mmCIF file of C-alpha atoms in Angstrom:
data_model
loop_
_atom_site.group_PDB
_atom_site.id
_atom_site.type_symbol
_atom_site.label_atom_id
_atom_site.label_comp_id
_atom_site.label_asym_id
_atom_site.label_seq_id
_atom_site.Cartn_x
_atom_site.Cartn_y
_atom_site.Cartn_z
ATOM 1 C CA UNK A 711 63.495 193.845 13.985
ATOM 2 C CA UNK A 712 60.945 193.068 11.380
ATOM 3 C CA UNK A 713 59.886 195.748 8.462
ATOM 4 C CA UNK A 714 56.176 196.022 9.760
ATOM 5 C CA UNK A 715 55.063 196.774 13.236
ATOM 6 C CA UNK A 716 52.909 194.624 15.362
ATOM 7 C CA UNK A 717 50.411 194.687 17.980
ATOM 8 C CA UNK A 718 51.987 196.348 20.869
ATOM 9 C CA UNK A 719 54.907 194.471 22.883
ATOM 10 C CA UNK A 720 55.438 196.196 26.584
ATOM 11 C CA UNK A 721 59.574 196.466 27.201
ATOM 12 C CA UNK A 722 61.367 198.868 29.268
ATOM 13 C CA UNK A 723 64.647 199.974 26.976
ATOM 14 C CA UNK A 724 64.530 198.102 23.474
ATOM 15 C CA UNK A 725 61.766 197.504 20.447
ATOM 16 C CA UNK A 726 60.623 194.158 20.112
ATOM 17 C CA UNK A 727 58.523 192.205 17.460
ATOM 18 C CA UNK A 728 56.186 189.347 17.991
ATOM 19 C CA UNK A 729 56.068 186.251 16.212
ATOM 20 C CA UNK A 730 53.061 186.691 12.988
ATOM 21 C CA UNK A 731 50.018 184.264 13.838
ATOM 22 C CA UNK A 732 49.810 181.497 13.085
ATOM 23 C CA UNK A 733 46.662 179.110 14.066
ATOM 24 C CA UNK A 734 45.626 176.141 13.112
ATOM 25 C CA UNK A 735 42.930 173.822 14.884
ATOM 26 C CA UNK A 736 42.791 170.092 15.043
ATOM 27 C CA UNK A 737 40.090 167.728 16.082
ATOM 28 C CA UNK A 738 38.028 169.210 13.945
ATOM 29 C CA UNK A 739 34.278 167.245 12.750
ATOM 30 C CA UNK A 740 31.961 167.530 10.473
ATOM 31 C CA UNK A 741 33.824 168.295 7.293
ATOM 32 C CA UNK A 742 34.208 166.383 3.943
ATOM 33 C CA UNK A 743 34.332 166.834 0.353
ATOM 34 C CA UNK A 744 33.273 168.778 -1.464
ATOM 35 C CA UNK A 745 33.762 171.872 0.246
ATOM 36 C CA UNK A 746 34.708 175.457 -0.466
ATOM 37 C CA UNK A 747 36.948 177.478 1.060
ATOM 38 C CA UNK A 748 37.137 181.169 0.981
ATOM 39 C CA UNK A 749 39.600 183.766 2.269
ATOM 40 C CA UNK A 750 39.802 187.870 2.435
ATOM 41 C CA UNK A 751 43.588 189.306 2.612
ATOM 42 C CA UNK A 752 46.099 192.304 2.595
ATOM 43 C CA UNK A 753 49.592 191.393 1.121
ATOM 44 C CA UNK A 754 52.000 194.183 2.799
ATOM 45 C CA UNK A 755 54.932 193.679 0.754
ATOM 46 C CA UNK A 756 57.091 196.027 -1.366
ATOM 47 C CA UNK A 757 57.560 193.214 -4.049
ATOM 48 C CA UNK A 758 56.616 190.112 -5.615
ATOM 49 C CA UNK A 759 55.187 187.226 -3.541
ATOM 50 C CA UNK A 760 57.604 184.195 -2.253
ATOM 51 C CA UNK A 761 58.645 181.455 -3.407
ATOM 52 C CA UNK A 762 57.348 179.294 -1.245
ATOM 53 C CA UNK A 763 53.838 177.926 -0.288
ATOM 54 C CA UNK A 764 52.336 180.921 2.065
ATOM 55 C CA UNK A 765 49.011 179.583 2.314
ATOM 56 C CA UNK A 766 46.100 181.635 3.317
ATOM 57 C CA UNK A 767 44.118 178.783 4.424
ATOM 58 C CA UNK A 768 44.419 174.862 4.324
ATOM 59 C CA UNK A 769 42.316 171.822 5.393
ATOM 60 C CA UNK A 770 43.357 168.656 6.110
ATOM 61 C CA UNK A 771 43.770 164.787 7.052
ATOM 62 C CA UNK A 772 46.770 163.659 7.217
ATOM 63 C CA UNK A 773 48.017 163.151 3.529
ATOM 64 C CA UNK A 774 44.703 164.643 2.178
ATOM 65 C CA UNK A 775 45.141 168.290 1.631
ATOM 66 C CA UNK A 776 42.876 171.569 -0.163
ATOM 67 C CA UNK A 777 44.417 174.756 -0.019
ATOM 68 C CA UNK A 778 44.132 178.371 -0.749
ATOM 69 C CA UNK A 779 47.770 180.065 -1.232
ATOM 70 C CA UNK A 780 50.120 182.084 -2.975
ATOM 71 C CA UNK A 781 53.819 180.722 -4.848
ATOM 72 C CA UNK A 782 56.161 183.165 -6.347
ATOM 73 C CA UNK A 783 53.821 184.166 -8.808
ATOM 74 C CA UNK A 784 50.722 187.152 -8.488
ATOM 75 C CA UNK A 785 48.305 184.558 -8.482
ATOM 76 C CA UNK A 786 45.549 183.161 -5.984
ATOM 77 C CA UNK A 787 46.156 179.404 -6.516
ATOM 78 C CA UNK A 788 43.875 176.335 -5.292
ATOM 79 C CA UNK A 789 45.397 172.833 -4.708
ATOM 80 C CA UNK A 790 43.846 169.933 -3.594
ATOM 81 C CA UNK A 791 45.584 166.054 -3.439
ATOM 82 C CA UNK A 792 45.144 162.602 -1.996
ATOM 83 C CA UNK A 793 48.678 162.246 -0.752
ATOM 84 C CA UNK A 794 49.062 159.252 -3.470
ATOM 85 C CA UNK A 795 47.977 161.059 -6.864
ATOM 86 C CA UNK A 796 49.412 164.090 -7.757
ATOM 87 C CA UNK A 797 46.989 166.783 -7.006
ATOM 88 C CA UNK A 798 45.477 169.560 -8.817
ATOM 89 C CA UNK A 799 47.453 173.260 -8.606
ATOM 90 C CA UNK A 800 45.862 175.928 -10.350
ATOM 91 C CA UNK A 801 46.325 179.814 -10.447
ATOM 92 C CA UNK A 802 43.462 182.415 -10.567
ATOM 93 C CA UNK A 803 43.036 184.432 -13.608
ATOM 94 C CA UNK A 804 43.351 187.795 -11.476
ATOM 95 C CA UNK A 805 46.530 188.779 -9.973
ATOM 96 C CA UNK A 806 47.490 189.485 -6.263
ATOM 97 C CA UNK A 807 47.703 193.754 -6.330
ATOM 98 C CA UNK A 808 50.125 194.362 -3.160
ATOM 99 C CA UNK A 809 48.873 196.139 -0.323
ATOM 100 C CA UNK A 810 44.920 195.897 -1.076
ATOM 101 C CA UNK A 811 42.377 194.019 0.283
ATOM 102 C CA UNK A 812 41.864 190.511 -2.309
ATOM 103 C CA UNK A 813 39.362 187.943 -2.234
ATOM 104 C CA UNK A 814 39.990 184.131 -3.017
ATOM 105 C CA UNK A 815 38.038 181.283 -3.001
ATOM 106 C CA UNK A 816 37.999 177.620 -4.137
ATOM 107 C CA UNK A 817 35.604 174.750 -4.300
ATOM 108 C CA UNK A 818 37.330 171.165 -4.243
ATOM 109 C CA UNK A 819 35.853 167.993 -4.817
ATOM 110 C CA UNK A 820 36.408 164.580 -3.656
ATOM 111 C CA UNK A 821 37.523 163.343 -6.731
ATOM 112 C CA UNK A 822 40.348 166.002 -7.362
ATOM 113 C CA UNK A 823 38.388 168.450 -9.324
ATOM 114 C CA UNK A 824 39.214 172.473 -8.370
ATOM 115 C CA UNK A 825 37.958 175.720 -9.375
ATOM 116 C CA UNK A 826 39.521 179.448 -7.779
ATOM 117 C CA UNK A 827 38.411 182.660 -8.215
ATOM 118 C CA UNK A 828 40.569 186.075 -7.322
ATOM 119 C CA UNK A 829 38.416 189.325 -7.070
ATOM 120 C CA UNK A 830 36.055 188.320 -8.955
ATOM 121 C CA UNK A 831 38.001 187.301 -11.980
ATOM 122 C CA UNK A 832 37.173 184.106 -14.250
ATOM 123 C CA UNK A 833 36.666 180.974 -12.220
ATOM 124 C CA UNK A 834 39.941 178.782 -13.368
ATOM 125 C CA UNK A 835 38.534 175.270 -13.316
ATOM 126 C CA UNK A 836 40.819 171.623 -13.348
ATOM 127 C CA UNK A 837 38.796 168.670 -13.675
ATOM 128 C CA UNK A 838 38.706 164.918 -11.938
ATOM 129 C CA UNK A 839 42.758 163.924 -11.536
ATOM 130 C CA UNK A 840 41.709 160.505 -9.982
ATOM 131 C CA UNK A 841 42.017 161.572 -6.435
ATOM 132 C CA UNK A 842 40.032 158.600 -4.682
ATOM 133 C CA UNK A 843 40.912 158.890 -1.047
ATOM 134 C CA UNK A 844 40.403 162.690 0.133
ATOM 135 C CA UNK A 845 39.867 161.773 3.675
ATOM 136 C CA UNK A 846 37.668 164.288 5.562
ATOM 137 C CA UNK A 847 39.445 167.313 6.698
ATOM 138 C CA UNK A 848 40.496 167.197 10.507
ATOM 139 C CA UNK A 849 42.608 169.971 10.826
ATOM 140 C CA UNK A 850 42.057 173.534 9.473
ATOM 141 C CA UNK A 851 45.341 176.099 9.324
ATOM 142 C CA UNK A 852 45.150 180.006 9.106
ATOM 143 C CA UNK A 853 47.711 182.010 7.555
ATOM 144 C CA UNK A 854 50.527 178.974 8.005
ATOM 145 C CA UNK A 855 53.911 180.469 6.928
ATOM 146 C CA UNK A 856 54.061 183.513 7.814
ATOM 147 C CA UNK A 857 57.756 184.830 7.683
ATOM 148 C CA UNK A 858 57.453 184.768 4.058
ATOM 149 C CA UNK A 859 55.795 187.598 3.810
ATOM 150 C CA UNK A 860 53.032 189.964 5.552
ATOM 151 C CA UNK A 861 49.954 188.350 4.621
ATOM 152 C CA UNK A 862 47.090 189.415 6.542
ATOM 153 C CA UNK A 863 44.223 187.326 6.891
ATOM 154 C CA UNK A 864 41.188 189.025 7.578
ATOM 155 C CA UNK A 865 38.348 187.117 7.002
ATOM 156 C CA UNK A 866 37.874 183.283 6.337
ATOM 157 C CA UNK A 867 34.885 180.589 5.536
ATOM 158 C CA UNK A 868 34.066 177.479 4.532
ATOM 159 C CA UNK A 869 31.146 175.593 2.704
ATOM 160 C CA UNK A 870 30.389 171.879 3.523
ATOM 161 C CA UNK A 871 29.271 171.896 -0.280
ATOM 162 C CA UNK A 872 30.586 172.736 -3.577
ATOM 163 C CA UNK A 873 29.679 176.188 -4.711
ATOM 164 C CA UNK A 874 28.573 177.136 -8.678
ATOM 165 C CA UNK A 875 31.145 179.037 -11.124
ATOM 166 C CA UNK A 876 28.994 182.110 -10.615
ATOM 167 C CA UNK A 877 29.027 182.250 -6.642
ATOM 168 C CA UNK A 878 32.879 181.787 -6.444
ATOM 169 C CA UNK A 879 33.020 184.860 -9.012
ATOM 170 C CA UNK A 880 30.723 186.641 -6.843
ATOM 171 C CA UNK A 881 31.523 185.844 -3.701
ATOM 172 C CA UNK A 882 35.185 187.427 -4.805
ATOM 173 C CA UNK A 883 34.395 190.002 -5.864
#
């Protein structure tokens, strides 16, 4: 039985917990770079994040790939990458506080460039890392991984355009 209850499962003698949620949606048009992605979430842990790549929200095309997520660190963390260059990974400013409501969001570019914000911290910017060939986005994931941890995704959005410094700070906040 997991630590955290779920939405209600009917049984007759024994408890029983459902799989976490875990959506993603393909065939999706209408989407290319740059965009911004945005997401609102409640980390129920007792402890430090994972280890691995929980991601709150993820685009992509094949090897082309943005991402909002969370790596055994407190940190928000953006990453974006062309499946042939090594893409851009960087961590908000902010840290995750456990069990409270946060608010990320990144704006990626097609050339590689990233900037993330965490409740409404300083907007951590990487510049051009000679991504060329960010195809557009066909598939968007929700809350992918989620036996690593209780992440609870409350609110998304995306932006068919990049968004200033001072709306990702804001819209954090």
């Amino acid at each position: 039985m997991a630590s955290f209850p779920s939405s209600y499962i009917v049984t007759t003698t024994a408890s029983a917990t459902r799989a976490a949620d875990s959506l993603s949606i393909t065939g999706v048009t209408g989407l290319d770079y740059p965009i911004t992605l945005f997401a609102e979430f409640d980390w129920q842990v007792s402890s430090a994040p994972p280890s691995t790549w929980p991601e709150f929200l993820r685009i992509y095309n094949g090897a082309s790939s943005s991402r909002l997520f969370n790596n055994s660190s407190p940190f928000a963390k953006a990453y974006s990458g062309d499946g042939v260059v090594i893409a851009q990974e960087i961590g908000s400013t902010n840290t995750i506080t456990l069990n409270t409501v946060q608010r990320t969001a990144a704006t990626y570019l097609d050339n590689g460039a990233v900037a993330v914000a965490l409740n409404g911290g300083t907007v951590v910017s990487a510049g051009a890392n000679g991504a060329t060939n960010m195809l557009a986005p066909n598939v968007m994931s929700f809350s992918q991984t989620p036996a690593l941890g209780q992440r609870y995704l409350r609110r998304a959005a995306l932006w068919n355009r990049a968004i200033s410094d001072a709306e990702l700070q804001a819209l954090t906040l």
